[in-house]
Every structure is written in C-alpha cells, then in structure tokens.
Coordinates of C-alpha atoms in Angstrom, one line a residue:
M1 CA -8.5 14.6 40.4
K2 CA -5.7 12.1 39.6
I3 CA -5.4 9.9 36.5
E4 CA -3.2 7.0 35.8
F5 CA -1.3 5.9 32.7
P6 CA -2.2 3.8 30.8
S7 CA -5.9 3.9 31.6
R8 CA -9.2 4.4 30.0
E9 CA -9.5 7.7 31.8
F10 CA -6.3 8.9 30.2
D11 CA -7.7 7.9 26.8
N12 CA -10.9 9.8 27.3
I13 CA -9.3 13.0 28.6
V14 CA -6.8 13.1 25.7
A15 CA -9.8 12.6 23.4
A16 CA -11.6 15.5 25.1
V17 CA -8.6 17.7 24.8
C18 CA -8.4 17.0 21.0
H19 CA -12.1 18.1 20.7
G20 CA -11.7 21.1 23.0
S21 CA -14.2 19.7 25.5
A22 CA -11.9 18.9 28.4
S23 CA -12.9 20.6 31.7
D24 CA -10.4 22.6 33.8
E25 CA -10.2 19.8 36.3
Q26 CA -9.3 17.3 33.5
A27 CA -6.8 19.6 31.9
G28 CA -5.1 20.1 35.3
A29 CA -4.9 16.4 36.0
L30 CA -3.5 15.7 32.6
N31 CA -0.8 18.4 32.9
T32 CA 0.2 17.0 36.3
L33 CA 0.5 13.5 34.8
L34 CA 2.5 14.7 31.7
L35 CA 5.0 16.6 33.8
G36 CA 5.9 13.5 35.8
N37 CA 5.5 10.6 33.3
A38 CA 7.7 10.4 30.2
A39 CA 5.7 7.5 28.6
A40 CA 2.5 9.4 29.0
R41 CA 4.1 12.5 27.4
D42 CA 5.2 10.5 24.4
E43 CA 1.8 8.9 23.9
Y44 CA 0.0 12.3 24.3
I45 CA 2.3 13.9 21.7
L46 CA 1.7 11.0 19.3
R47 CA -2.1 11.3 19.7
L48 CA -2.1 15.1 19.2
E49 CA 0.0 14.7 16.0
L50 CA -2.2 12.0 14.6
H51 CA -5.4 13.9 15.4
S52 CA -4.0 17.0 13.8
R53 CA -3.1 15.1 10.7
L54 CA -6.5 13.5 10.4
A55 CA -8.3 16.7 11.0
S56 CA -6.3 18.6 8.4
E57 CA -6.9 16.1 5.6
P58 CA -10.6 16.2 4.6
D59 CA -9.9 14.0 1.6
L60 CA -9.3 11.1 3.9
F61 CA -13.0 11.0 4.6
A62 CA -14.2 11.5 1.0
S63 CA -16.0 8.2 0.9
P64 CA -17.2 5.6 3.4
E65 CA -14.7 3.1 1.9
A66 CA -11.7 5.4 2.3
D67 CA -12.8 6.2 5.8
A68 CA -13.0 2.5 6.8
R69 CA -9.5 1.8 5.4
T70 CA -8.0 4.8 7.2
L71 CA -9.6 3.9 10.5
A72 CA -8.4 0.3 10.1
E73 CA -4.9 1.5 9.6
A74 CA -5.0 4.1 12.3
S75 CA -6.6 1.7 14.8
R76 CA -3.2 -0.1 14.9
I77 CA -1.9 2.9 16.7
L78 CA -4.8 4.3 18.7
P79 CA -8.1 2.9 20.1
P80 CA -11.0 3.6 17.6
E81 CA -12.7 6.0 20.0
N82 CA -9.7 8.3 19.9
I83 CA -9.7 9.0 16.2
F84 CA -11.9 11.9 15.1
P85 CA -12.9 13.3 11.7
G86 CA -12.5 16.9 12.7
P87 CA -13.0 19.5 15.5
R88 CA -16.4 20.2 17.0
S89 CA -17.7 23.6 18.0
R90 CA -16.2 25.0 21.2
R91 CA -17.8 27.0 24.0
G92 CA -16.0 29.9 25.5
R93 CA -14.7 28.0 28.5
N94 CA -13.4 25.2 26.3
V95 CA -11.6 27.6 24.0
R96 CA -9.5 28.7 27.0
T97 CA -9.0 25.1 28.1
W98 CA -8.0 24.1 24.6
A99 CA -5.5 27.0 24.3
V100 CA -3.9 26.0 27.6
A101 CA -3.7 22.4 26.6
L102 CA -2.3 23.3 23.1
A103 CA 0.3 25.6 24.6
A104 CA 1.3 22.8 27.0
G105 CA 1.4 20.4 24.1
L106 CA 3.7 22.6 22.0
V107 CA 6.1 22.9 24.9
L108 CA 5.9 19.2 25.6
L109 CA 6.2 18.4 21.9
A110 CA 9.8 19.7 21.8
F111 CA 10.6 18.2 25.2
G112 CA 8.8 14.9 24.4
F113 CA 10.6 14.3 21.1
W114 CA 14.0 15.1 22.7
N115 CA 13.2 12.8 25.6
L116 CA 12.0 10.1 23.1
Q117 CA 15.3 10.3 21.2
R118 CA 17.3 10.2 24.4
S119 CA 15.2 7.2 25.6
R120 CA 15.8 5.4 22.3
S121 CA 19.5 6.3 22.5
D122 CA 19.6 5.0 26.1
D123 CA 17.9 1.8 25.0
Q124 CA 20.5 1.3 22.3
D125 CA 23.3 2.0 24.8
R126 CA 21.9 -0.7 27.1
L127 CA 21.8 -3.4 24.3
T128 CA 24.3 -6.1 25.1
S129 CA 25.4 -9.4 23.7
K130 CA 27.0 -12.4 25.4
A131 CA 28.6 -13.5 22.1
V132 CA 32.3 -14.1 22.1
A133 CA 32.9 -15.4 18.5
M134 CA 31.3 -16.1 15.2
L135 CA 31.2 -19.1 12.8
N136 CA 32.9 -17.7 9.7
R137 CA 33.1 -20.6 7.2
T138 CA 32.5 -24.3 6.9
A139 CA 33.4 -27.2 4.5
D140 CA 31.1 -30.3 4.6
A141 CA 30.5 -29.6 8.3
Q142 CA 28.3 -32.1 10.1
W143 CA 27.3 -31.0 13.6
N144 CA 26.1 -33.0 16.6
Q145 CA 22.4 -33.2 16.1
R146 CA 21.6 -33.2 19.8
A147 CA 22.7 -29.6 20.1
E148 CA 21.6 -26.5 18.3
I149 CA 23.4 -26.3 14.9
P150 CA 25.4 -23.1 14.6
R151 CA 24.7 -21.1 11.5
L152 CA 27.1 -19.3 9.2
N153 CA 28.0 -15.7 10.4
A154 CA 26.0 -16.4 13.5
P155 CA 27.3 -14.9 16.8
L156 CA 28.4 -17.6 19.2
E157 CA 27.9 -17.3 22.9
P158 CA 30.0 -19.2 25.5
G159 CA 29.4 -23.0 25.2
A160 CA 30.4 -26.1 23.4
L161 CA 30.7 -26.6 19.6
R162 CA 30.6 -30.3 18.7
L163 CA 31.7 -30.9 15.1
E164 CA 31.2 -34.5 14.0
A165 CA 32.9 -34.3 10.6
G166 CA 34.2 -31.7 8.1
L167 CA 35.8 -28.4 8.8
A168 CA 34.6 -25.2 10.5
Q169 CA 36.4 -21.8 11.2
V170 CA 35.6 -19.9 14.3
I171 CA 36.7 -16.3 14.7
F172 CA 36.9 -14.9 18.2
Y173 CA 36.1 -11.3 18.8
S174 CA 39.7 -10.8 20.0
G175 CA 40.8 -11.7 16.4
A176 CA 42.0 -15.2 17.0
R177 CA 41.0 -17.8 14.4
V178 CA 40.5 -21.5 15.0
V179 CA 39.9 -24.1 12.2
M180 CA 38.4 -27.3 13.6
E181 CA 38.4 -30.7 11.9
G182 CA 35.7 -33.1 13.1
P183 CA 35.3 -35.0 15.2
A184 CA 36.2 -32.2 17.5
E185 CA 34.8 -30.4 20.6
L186 CA 35.7 -26.8 21.3
Q187 CA 34.4 -25.0 24.4
L188 CA 34.1 -21.2 23.9
V189 CA 34.9 -19.6 27.3
S190 CA 35.4 -15.9 26.4
Q191 CA 36.6 -13.8 23.4
N192 CA 40.1 -14.5 24.8
E193 CA 39.9 -18.1 25.9
A194 CA 38.8 -21.6 24.6
F195 CA 39.1 -25.2 25.8
C196 CA 39.6 -28.1 23.3
R197 CA 38.4 -31.4 24.7
Q198 CA 39.2 -33.4 21.5
G199 CA 40.0 -32.9 17.9
R200 CA 42.5 -31.4 15.5
L201 CA 42.9 -27.6 15.4
V202 CA 44.9 -25.0 13.5
V203 CA 45.0 -21.8 15.5
E204 CA 46.2 -18.4 14.3
V205 CA 46.7 -15.6 16.8
P206 CA 47.5 -12.2 15.3
S207 CA 49.2 -9.4 17.3
Q208 CA 45.8 -7.8 18.0
A209 CA 44.7 -11.0 19.9
L210 CA 47.7 -11.3 22.2
G211 CA 46.6 -12.7 25.5
F212 CA 44.4 -15.3 23.9
R213 CA 44.6 -18.6 25.9
L214 CA 43.9 -22.1 24.8
K215 CA 43.6 -25.1 27.1
T216 CA 43.3 -28.9 26.6
P217 CA 42.9 -31.6 29.2
H218 CA 46.7 -31.9 29.3
I219 CA 48.2 -28.3 28.8
T220 CA 47.5 -24.6 29.0
L221 CA 48.9 -22.4 26.4
T222 CA 49.6 -19.1 28.1
E223 CA 51.4 -17.2 25.3
L224 CA 50.5 -18.0 21.7
G225 CA 52.5 -17.4 18.6
T226 CA 51.0 -16.6 15.2
S227 CA 50.2 -20.2 14.0
M228 CA 50.1 -23.6 15.6
G229 CA 48.4 -27.0 15.3
L230 CA 46.9 -29.2 18.0
D231 CA 45.9 -32.8 17.9
V232 CA 43.9 -33.5 21.1
K233 CA 43.1 -37.1 22.0
E234 CA 41.8 -38.7 25.3
Q235 CA 45.3 -39.8 26.3
R236 CA 47.5 -37.0 25.0
T237 CA 47.9 -33.6 23.2
D238 CA 50.3 -33.0 20.4
L239 CA 51.3 -29.4 19.9
H240 CA 53.1 -28.0 16.8
A241 CA 54.5 -24.5 16.6
F242 CA 54.4 -23.5 12.9
K243 CA 55.1 -19.7 13.2
G244 CA 56.2 -17.8 16.3
N245 CA 57.1 -19.0 19.7
L246 CA 54.8 -20.5 22.3
K247 CA 54.7 -20.8 26.0
L248 CA 52.9 -23.7 27.7
R249 CA 52.2 -25.1 31.1
P250 CA 51.8 -28.9 31.3
G251 CA 49.7 -28.8 34.4
A252 CA 48.5 -26.7 37.3
G253 CA 51.5 -25.6 39.4
S254 CA 54.1 -26.7 36.8
A255 CA 56.7 -24.4 35.4
E256 CA 56.1 -22.6 32.2
Q257 CA 58.0 -23.9 29.2
A258 CA 59.0 -22.3 25.9
L259 CA 58.3 -23.9 22.5
P260 CA 60.3 -22.3 19.6
E261 CA 59.0 -22.1 16.0
G262 CA 59.4 -25.4 14.1
S263 CA 59.3 -27.6 17.1
G264 CA 56.6 -29.6 18.9
V265 CA 55.8 -31.6 22.0
R266 CA 53.5 -34.4 23.1
I267 CA 52.0 -34.2 26.6
D268 CA 50.2 -37.2 28.1
N269 CA 47.9 -37.7 31.0
E270 CA 50.9 -38.0 33.3
R271 CA 52.1 -34.6 32.2
T272 CA 55.1 -36.2 30.6
V273 CA 56.6 -33.9 27.9
V274 CA 58.2 -35.5 24.9
A275 CA 59.8 -33.4 22.1
V276 CA 58.7 -34.0 18.5
N277 CA 59.2 -32.2 15.2
A278 CA 56.5 -29.8 14.0
N279 CA 54.7 -31.6 11.2
A280 CA 52.7 -29.2 9.0
A281 CA 51.9 -32.0 6.6
A282 CA 49.7 -33.7 9.3
F283 CA 47.4 -30.7 9.2
T284 CA 47.2 -30.3 5.4
S285 CA 43.5 -30.7 5.3
L286 CA 43.1 -27.8 7.7
F287 CA 45.5 -25.6 5.8
D288 CA 43.5 -26.4 2.7
F289 CA 40.4 -25.2 4.4
Q290 CA 39.8 -22.2 2.2
A291 CA 39.9 -24.3 -1.0
R292 CA 37.7 -27.0 0.5
S293 CA 35.2 -24.4 1.8
V294 CA 34.9 -22.8 -1.7
A295 CA 34.4 -26.3 -3.2
A296 CA 31.7 -27.1 -0.7
E297 CA 29.9 -23.9 -1.4
A298 CA 30.0 -24.6 -5.1
R299 CA 28.4 -28.1 -4.5
R300 CA 25.7 -26.6 -2.3
Y301 CA 25.0 -24.0 -5.1
D302 CA 24.6 -26.8 -7.7
Q303 CA 22.4 -28.8 -5.4
W304 CA 20.1 -25.8 -4.9
R305 CA 19.9 -25.3 -8.7
T306 CA 18.9 -29.0 -9.1
A307 CA 16.3 -28.6 -6.3
C308 CA 14.9 -25.5 -8.1
K309 CA 14.2 -27.5 -11.3
R310 CA 12.2 -30.0 -9.2
L311 CA 10.4 -27.3 -7.4
E312 CA 9.3 -25.6 -10.7
T313 CA 7.4 -28.7 -11.7
D314 CA 4.9 -27.9 -8.9
A315 CA 1.7 -26.6 -10.6
S316 CA 0.8 -24.5 -7.6
L317 CA 4.0 -22.4 -7.8
L318 CA 2.6 -19.1 -9.0
V319 CA 5.9 -17.1 -8.6
H320 CA 9.5 -18.2 -8.3
F321 CA 12.2 -15.6 -8.4
D322 CA 15.6 -17.2 -8.1
F323 CA 17.4 -13.9 -9.1
E324 CA 19.8 -15.9 -11.3
K325 CA 19.1 -14.1 -14.5
T326 CA 17.2 -11.0 -15.5
T327 CA 15.2 -10.6 -18.7
P328 CA 17.1 -9.2 -21.8
S329 CA 15.8 -5.7 -20.7
G330 CA 17.9 -5.9 -17.6
W331 CA 15.3 -4.3 -15.4
Q332 CA 12.9 -7.2 -15.1
I333 CA 13.2 -10.5 -13.0
R334 CA 12.1 -13.6 -14.8
N335 CA 9.3 -15.5 -13.1
R336 CA 10.1 -19.3 -13.2
G337 CA 6.8 -20.3 -11.7
N338 CA 4.0 -22.1 -13.5
P339 CA 3.5 -20.2 -16.8
R340 CA -0.2 -21.2 -16.9
A341 CA -0.8 -19.1 -13.8
G342 CA -0.5 -15.9 -15.9
V343 CA 2.0 -14.1 -13.7
S344 CA 4.4 -12.1 -15.8
D345 CA 8.0 -11.1 -15.1
S346 CA 8.5 -8.5 -12.4
T347 CA 9.8 -5.0 -12.7
I348 CA 12.8 -3.6 -10.7
V349 CA 12.4 -0.1 -9.4
G350 CA 15.6 1.2 -7.9
C351 CA 17.4 -1.7 -6.0
Q352 CA 20.9 -2.9 -6.5
W353 CA 22.4 -6.4 -7.2
T354 CA 24.5 -7.8 -4.4
E355 CA 26.0 -11.2 -3.5
G356 CA 23.6 -13.8 -2.4
R357 CA 23.9 -17.0 -0.3
W358 CA 26.9 -18.3 -2.2
P359 CA 29.8 -16.6 -4.0
G360 CA 28.7 -15.8 -7.6
K361 CA 25.0 -16.1 -6.6
R362 CA 23.0 -12.8 -7.1
A363 CA 20.5 -11.3 -4.8
M364 CA 18.4 -8.1 -4.8
E365 CA 19.3 -5.4 -2.3
F366 CA 16.7 -2.9 -1.0
Q367 CA 18.3 0.2 0.4
S368 CA 16.2 3.4 -0.1
V369 CA 12.5 4.3 0.2
S370 CA 12.2 4.1 -3.6
D371 CA 13.5 0.5 -3.9
R372 CA 10.9 -2.1 -4.8
V373 CA 10.0 -5.0 -7.2
R374 CA 6.6 -4.6 -8.8
L375 CA 4.5 -7.6 -10.0
N376 CA 0.9 -8.6 -10.6
V377 CA -0.7 -11.9 -9.6
P378 CA -4.2 -12.4 -11.0
G379 CA -6.8 -14.8 -9.7
E380 CA -8.4 -15.8 -6.4
F381 CA -7.2 -18.5 -4.1
Q382 CA -8.4 -20.6 -1.2
S383 CA -4.9 -20.8 0.5
L384 CA -1.5 -19.2 0.0
T385 CA 2.2 -19.9 1.0
L386 CA 4.9 -17.3 0.8
A387 CA 8.6 -18.0 1.3
A388 CA 11.8 -16.0 0.9
W389 CA 15.5 -16.0 1.7
V390 CA 16.3 -12.6 3.3
C391 CA 19.3 -10.9 4.9
V392 CA 18.0 -8.2 7.2
K393 CA 20.3 -5.2 7.5
G394 CA 18.0 -3.2 9.8
L395 CA 14.4 -2.8 11.0
D396 CA 14.3 1.0 10.5
R397 CA 10.6 1.5 10.3
K398 CA 7.5 0.5 12.4
I399 CA 6.5 -1.8 9.5
N400 CA 9.1 -3.3 7.1
S401 CA 7.6 -4.8 4.0
L402 CA 8.5 -8.3 2.7
F403 CA 5.6 -8.7 0.2
M404 CA 2.5 -6.5 0.1
S405 CA -0.5 -6.1 -2.1
D406 CA -1.3 -2.5 -3.0
G407 CA -3.6 -0.6 -0.7
F408 CA -6.2 -2.5 1.3
E409 CA -8.3 -4.2 -1.3
P410 CA -10.6 -7.0 -0.1
G411 CA -9.0 -10.4 0.2
T412 CA -5.4 -9.0 -0.2
I413 CA -2.4 -9.7 2.2
H414 CA 0.5 -7.8 3.7
W415 CA 3.6 -9.8 4.8
L416 CA 5.9 -7.8 7.0
I417 CA 8.5 -7.6 9.8
R418 CA 7.7 -5.1 12.6
R419 CA 10.4 -2.9 14.2
D420 CA 10.5 -5.3 17.2
G421 CA 11.3 -8.3 15.0
V422 CA 7.7 -9.7 15.0
L423 CA 6.6 -11.4 11.8
G424 CA 3.2 -10.3 10.7
L425 CA 0.6 -11.1 8.1
T426 CA -2.3 -8.8 7.6
V427 CA -5.3 -10.3 5.8
I428 CA -8.0 -7.9 4.5
G429 CA -11.6 -9.1 4.7
A430 CA -14.3 -8.5 2.2
E431 CA -16.2 -6.0 4.4
P432 CA -15.0 -2.5 5.4
R433 CA -13.1 -2.5 8.7
N434 CA -12.8 -6.3 8.5
H435 CA -9.2 -7.4 8.7
Q436 CA -6.9 -9.7 10.8
I437 CA -3.4 -9.1 11.9
V438 CA -1.6 -12.4 12.6
A439 CA 1.7 -11.7 14.5
S440 CA 4.4 -14.0 15.9
S441 CA 6.6 -13.4 18.9
P442 CA 9.8 -11.5 18.1
A443 CA 11.6 -13.8 15.6
V444 CA 14.1 -11.5 13.7
T445 CA 16.2 -10.3 16.6
L446 CA 19.4 -8.3 16.5
E447 CA 21.8 -11.2 16.4
K448 CA 20.1 -12.4 13.2
F449 CA 20.9 -9.2 11.3
G450 CA 23.3 -9.8 8.5
M451 CA 22.5 -13.6 8.3
W452 CA 20.6 -15.4 5.6
L453 CA 17.2 -16.4 7.0
H454 CA 14.5 -18.5 5.4
L455 CA 11.1 -16.9 6.3
A456 CA 7.7 -18.4 5.3
V457 CA 4.1 -17.9 6.1
V458 CA 1.2 -20.3 5.3
L459 CA -2.4 -19.0 4.9
D460 CA -4.4 -22.2 5.2
S461 CA -8.2 -21.8 4.9
G462 CA -8.8 -25.5 5.1
A463 CA -7.3 -25.8 8.6
E464 CA -8.3 -22.2 9.4
R465 CA -4.8 -21.2 10.6
V466 CA -1.8 -19.0 9.7
T467 CA 1.6 -20.3 10.5
H468 CA 4.9 -18.3 10.5
Y469 CA 8.2 -20.2 9.9
V470 CA 11.9 -19.2 10.5
N471 CA 14.5 -21.5 9.0
G472 CA 12.0 -24.3 8.6
V473 CA 10.7 -24.2 12.1
P474 CA 7.2 -22.9 13.0
V475 CA 7.4 -19.9 15.3
S476 CA 3.7 -19.0 15.5
E477 CA 0.4 -20.6 14.7
K478 CA -2.8 -18.6 15.0
A479 CA -6.5 -19.2 14.0
L480 CA -7.5 -17.7 10.7
K481 CA -10.7 -15.6 11.0
I482 CA -10.9 -14.2 7.5
A483 CA -12.7 -16.4 4.9
P484 CA -11.4 -16.9 1.4
P485 CA -11.1 -16.1 -1.4
F486 CA -7.7 -14.4 -1.1
R487 CA -6.0 -12.4 -3.8
I488 CA -2.7 -10.7 -4.6
G489 CA -3.3 -8.4 -7.5
A490 CA -0.8 -5.6 -8.0
A491 CA 1.9 -6.0 -5.3
E492 CA 5.4 -5.2 -4.3
M493 CA 8.4 -7.0 -2.8
G494 CA 10.4 -5.0 -0.3
N495 CA 8.0 -2.0 -0.3
W496 CA 4.4 -0.9 -0.4
N497 CA 2.1 1.2 -2.6
A498 CA -0.3 2.9 -0.2
K499 CA -2.8 3.4 -3.1
G500 CA -5.2 6.1 -1.9
F501 CA -3.6 7.2 1.3
P502 CA -2.3 10.8 1.7
E503 CA 1.2 11.5 0.3
N504 CA 4.2 12.0 2.6
D505 CA 2.5 10.2 5.6
P506 CA 5.4 8.8 7.7
F507 CA 3.2 5.8 8.8
M508 CA 3.0 4.7 5.1
I509 CA 6.8 4.3 4.6
R510 CA 7.4 0.6 4.8
N511 CA 10.5 -0.2 2.7
F512 CA 12.6 -3.1 3.6
S513 CA 16.3 -2.7 4.5
G514 CA 18.3 -5.8 3.4
A515 CA 18.6 -8.3 0.6
M516 CA 16.4 -11.0 -0.9
D517 CA 17.9 -14.1 -2.5
E518 CA 14.8 -16.1 -3.5
F519 CA 11.0 -15.7 -3.4
C520 CA 8.2 -18.2 -3.8
L521 CA 4.5 -17.8 -3.9
F522 CA 2.3 -20.9 -3.9
S523 CA -1.5 -21.1 -4.5
R524 CA -1.9 -23.7 -1.8
A525 CA -0.9 -24.3 1.9
L526 CA 2.4 -26.1 2.1
N527 CA 2.7 -28.5 5.0
A528 CA 5.5 -28.4 7.6
E529 CA 7.6 -31.0 5.9
E530 CA 7.5 -29.1 2.6
I531 CA 8.6 -25.9 4.4
R532 CA 11.5 -27.8 6.0
A533 CA 12.5 -29.1 2.6
L534 CA 12.5 -25.6 1.1
Y535 CA 14.8 -24.4 3.9
A536 CA 17.0 -27.5 3.7
Q537 CA 17.5 -27.4 -0.1
G538 CA 18.4 -23.6 0.0
K539 CA 20.5 -23.6 3.2
P540 CA 24.0 -22.2 2.4
Q541 CA 25.6 -24.5 4.9
G542 CA 24.7 -28.2 4.5
D543 CA 24.3 -30.7 7.3
T544 CA 23.3 -34.3 7.6
A545 CA 19.6 -33.6 8.3
A546 CA 19.5 -31.1 5.4
A547 CA 21.1 -33.6 3.0
L548 CA 18.5 -36.2 3.8
L549 CA 15.7 -33.8 3.1
Q550 CA 17.4 -32.4 0.1
D551 CA 18.0 -35.7 -1.6
S552 CA 14.3 -36.6 -1.4
D553 CA 11.9 -35.2 -4.0
P554 CA 9.1 -32.9 -2.6
P555 CA 5.7 -34.5 -2.6
P556 CA 4.2 -34.3 -6.1
N557 CA 1.5 -31.8 -6.7
T558 CA -0.7 -31.5 -9.8
Q559 CA -3.0 -28.8 -8.5
P560 CA -3.6 -26.3 -11.3

C-alpha cells in the first residue's frame, strides 16, 4: 500500500492513527511516507499535537456553543473530519498499532521540529532583495505621476527616480548619499553606481563608500571625494568639488583627470573641459535640505490636524484615536469620534509611546504578548469601516491582531495580518459554525516592514462585499456572505482576548508587533474615494495628487 501527500487518503489514515483504529498496512504505509517526506512529517506532528490537546481538555466540549466555536477555530488548521473529541475504545490489535505509531510519532516529533526549524532557517537564508538604496527624506517632493511614487524609508530597486520638484535624499546601501533637486532624473544602477540624466545633485561619499561611481551623459566620476555638486543639463554637466579630490573621465577612452578640492569643471557634449570655480552658493537649497525637510514635515503635520477636525464632524465616526493626547489619568486614550455614539475612551494595557509619522507626533507601540488597548463599542451596525496607520516591525505569529472583538460572539469581527502578509477579516455569523474569513493576497511583505502603511477594510452589507485597502488602493474585494447586523462590543487593538478558550494555547497568541499612529472606526461603508482621502490627508510625504485630495473636504455625512 502506498499513500501520497497531500491526499484524502493521508488525512484518513492520520485520523485513524489518532483513534487507534489504523490497520497494520495503513501504519506501515504511513511510516514509509513519513520517513521520506519532510512536509508530511511536519503535518503529521501538527495533527498529533492538536489531537492530543483537544482530547486532554474536556472543558473544551462543555457546551454545544463552546464546541462549535472551538471547531470553527481549529478548522482553519485541520479539515473538520480530523478533529475528534476524544479517543475511542481500542481492540487488542489496534493497541499494538497505536503503540507503534505513537513511538514513531515521538521519534519523529524531535526530528520533525528540528527539521522544521532548519527548514524555516533555510527559507530565511534564501530571502533576497534587489534593493540597492532607500528614500530617506523629502521636502515638498513632487514625483512623476506616470511612475510609481517612492515612499519614505522604502527600499529602492534599480530603476529611474523622476523628481518633478522639491528635494529628496537617497541613501545607497554602500553609504553614499545623494540629494536631488527637481526637476531631476537619477537612475539607480547598483549600490555602488548611479546615472544622472538631468538635474542638480549634492553627493556625499564617506570612506565606507569608496568605489561608488556616478555618471552623467558627459562624464564618468571614477573616484569620488567626500562632497560635490553636479548640475546636469542636456548640453553640459557642471561639476564642483567641495570637499576632497575627484577623478573624472570626460568620455569613453579619454584620459582620467584629477579635480582638486575647491575647483570645478564644465564638460559639454563635445567633451570639451573648461575650468570653473566651485560655487557652493549655487547649491544652497540642497545644503539647506535638512531644514527644508523639517519645515515640510511640520506643514504636513499641521495639514493632518486640520483634516482631523473636518473628519470628526462625520456623524458615523464611532472611534477616532489620533494618539495626540491621553486623558488626565495617563493610561487612557481619548476617543475623538462622535460623542453620541456612546464609545468611551480606551484603556492602555502595557504598550509604550514611540514616535509616529512625524517628529513630535506620538504613536502607540505594541511589543509584548501583554500589550493591548481595550475599548467597548456598543450597538449593532449594517456596515463598518476600519482604518489605521501602522508600522509593522514583524509578523511573528500565525495571526497578528490589528483590531479584534473578544471571543467569537455572533456578529463580531476580527481584523488581522497573517504571518504571510495576508490581510484578513473574519466575520462571525449568528449561528454556530457560521463564519467567513475574507483574505487578500499577501500585501504586507518584508520590504514594507518599518514603513508607515495605511490599512483599511470596508464591510459593506449593501453591496455585499468586503474590500481591503493598502495606502488608499484596493488590494482585495470579496463577496460578503454573512448578513448583518454586525457588532463590536468588548474589543482590543493590537491583541485579542480569547474569552472562553483554554489558557496557554499557542494558537490563541495574536499580539501585534509594531506601532499604530491613528485608528478610525466608522458605522458605515466608506467608498473608494473616501479611503483615498483618508490616506492622502495622513500621508507623511505629500505629493501633488495627495494635496488635491487633501484640500477638498470629504463628502458630508449626517448619518447618526
């Protein structure tokens, strides 16, 4: 007898082993498979462990309601037919079979967990990135709208950056820093090389970045000093050596020339080299980049505060945590949503304050399994919208909570990020075992860790759909199969209260690792334009499109 993995036959035989009803032939076939298939071993170990846990906790099945909830949760891991309330009676032959299988399981348990850890380690070792630089700071940056707009602290892969106006600083992984002033186009080639087609640049190359090369249509810089300025136009390139000595090559096959500190050259399309004096004053705006960047951030911060005041006139805004000020007690967060909704201030459990999207702006950081923010939202709703600015530091658990109602009460919701970066919304139905898990494709990927992201999910009963958004863009739209009313009740940000499940169950640990800078809960379904506006008005780095959205008031809403 030979079995495959994965297969229904594998499922049935493992179930038989758990019940002690597997035949000698089935046990032999299973052992043969497990010895040669690492994935099957891992799955077998997981199922034995779960069966043992369920069988040893009789309180899990104290009531039909509790049984239904447990099965609903466990069914996310195993098919329903492989979850059993306890062992059945065993005949003599099956006792021997079970003992053999259990002994094999104990041996494989140690081997399987070691192999699983090694496999995960190997997976981590194989993770790679094509990125060569990062966007570090901006000041009034306006990017070419025809290309993807780079985001602050985002890793940058080889390709062109087209800055229409303003300033932007790019840090290469080699350590070289380039400040661009728009209009400018910089082609990222590698962590040690870039090509400037046009624009004004200030380039700093520390000793750790020696070997960094910079090209323009007219010259190639083969050995860079510590600081220089370039003004690249269609007809010529002006080069100024502010600190350190440079070496340049006017064209292919030409001799290398030295450029001492304090001097400059102009090279045209004919490769004619004309000496000029280095003029730092011509690059004052770039040297003032830090001050201009801080001023731009302060303006964005003020614009967001103004937008919040408009937002808080929306009668459907049940909860708005801006994390600007706590209550006088110091351990509560003031709810700035509609006071008539009856949602009180939230309570901080654990957690630490950290810097938010702008310098001086506060955010709530979740680090340990104890960290959470508790609140209670009374009432029943036909539709809901949740939105939050988050900075993900890691997806350490199978399920990482963003916002979850306690337990699995009828009509409640669980908003989460899975370990693989998938955004999920679980909606609990009114009947036992009736729930829907609405998942996106992987959206919070490794390169987004450490960046501020705007996440939103819209539960729209009128259109019968659930839509997930990342940075104002829909990433998933699925049919809604659970009927309203929906409710929140007692709930937590950044964690989950299992409410009725066994203590110390590892599957119940769902705390979030990261920071949250703003949270909104609406009692209606926001449309796509309103979600884009929420993102635009809270985006740390402004751009032309965002400014247009930000300057327009959101559609009025008088819904109670």
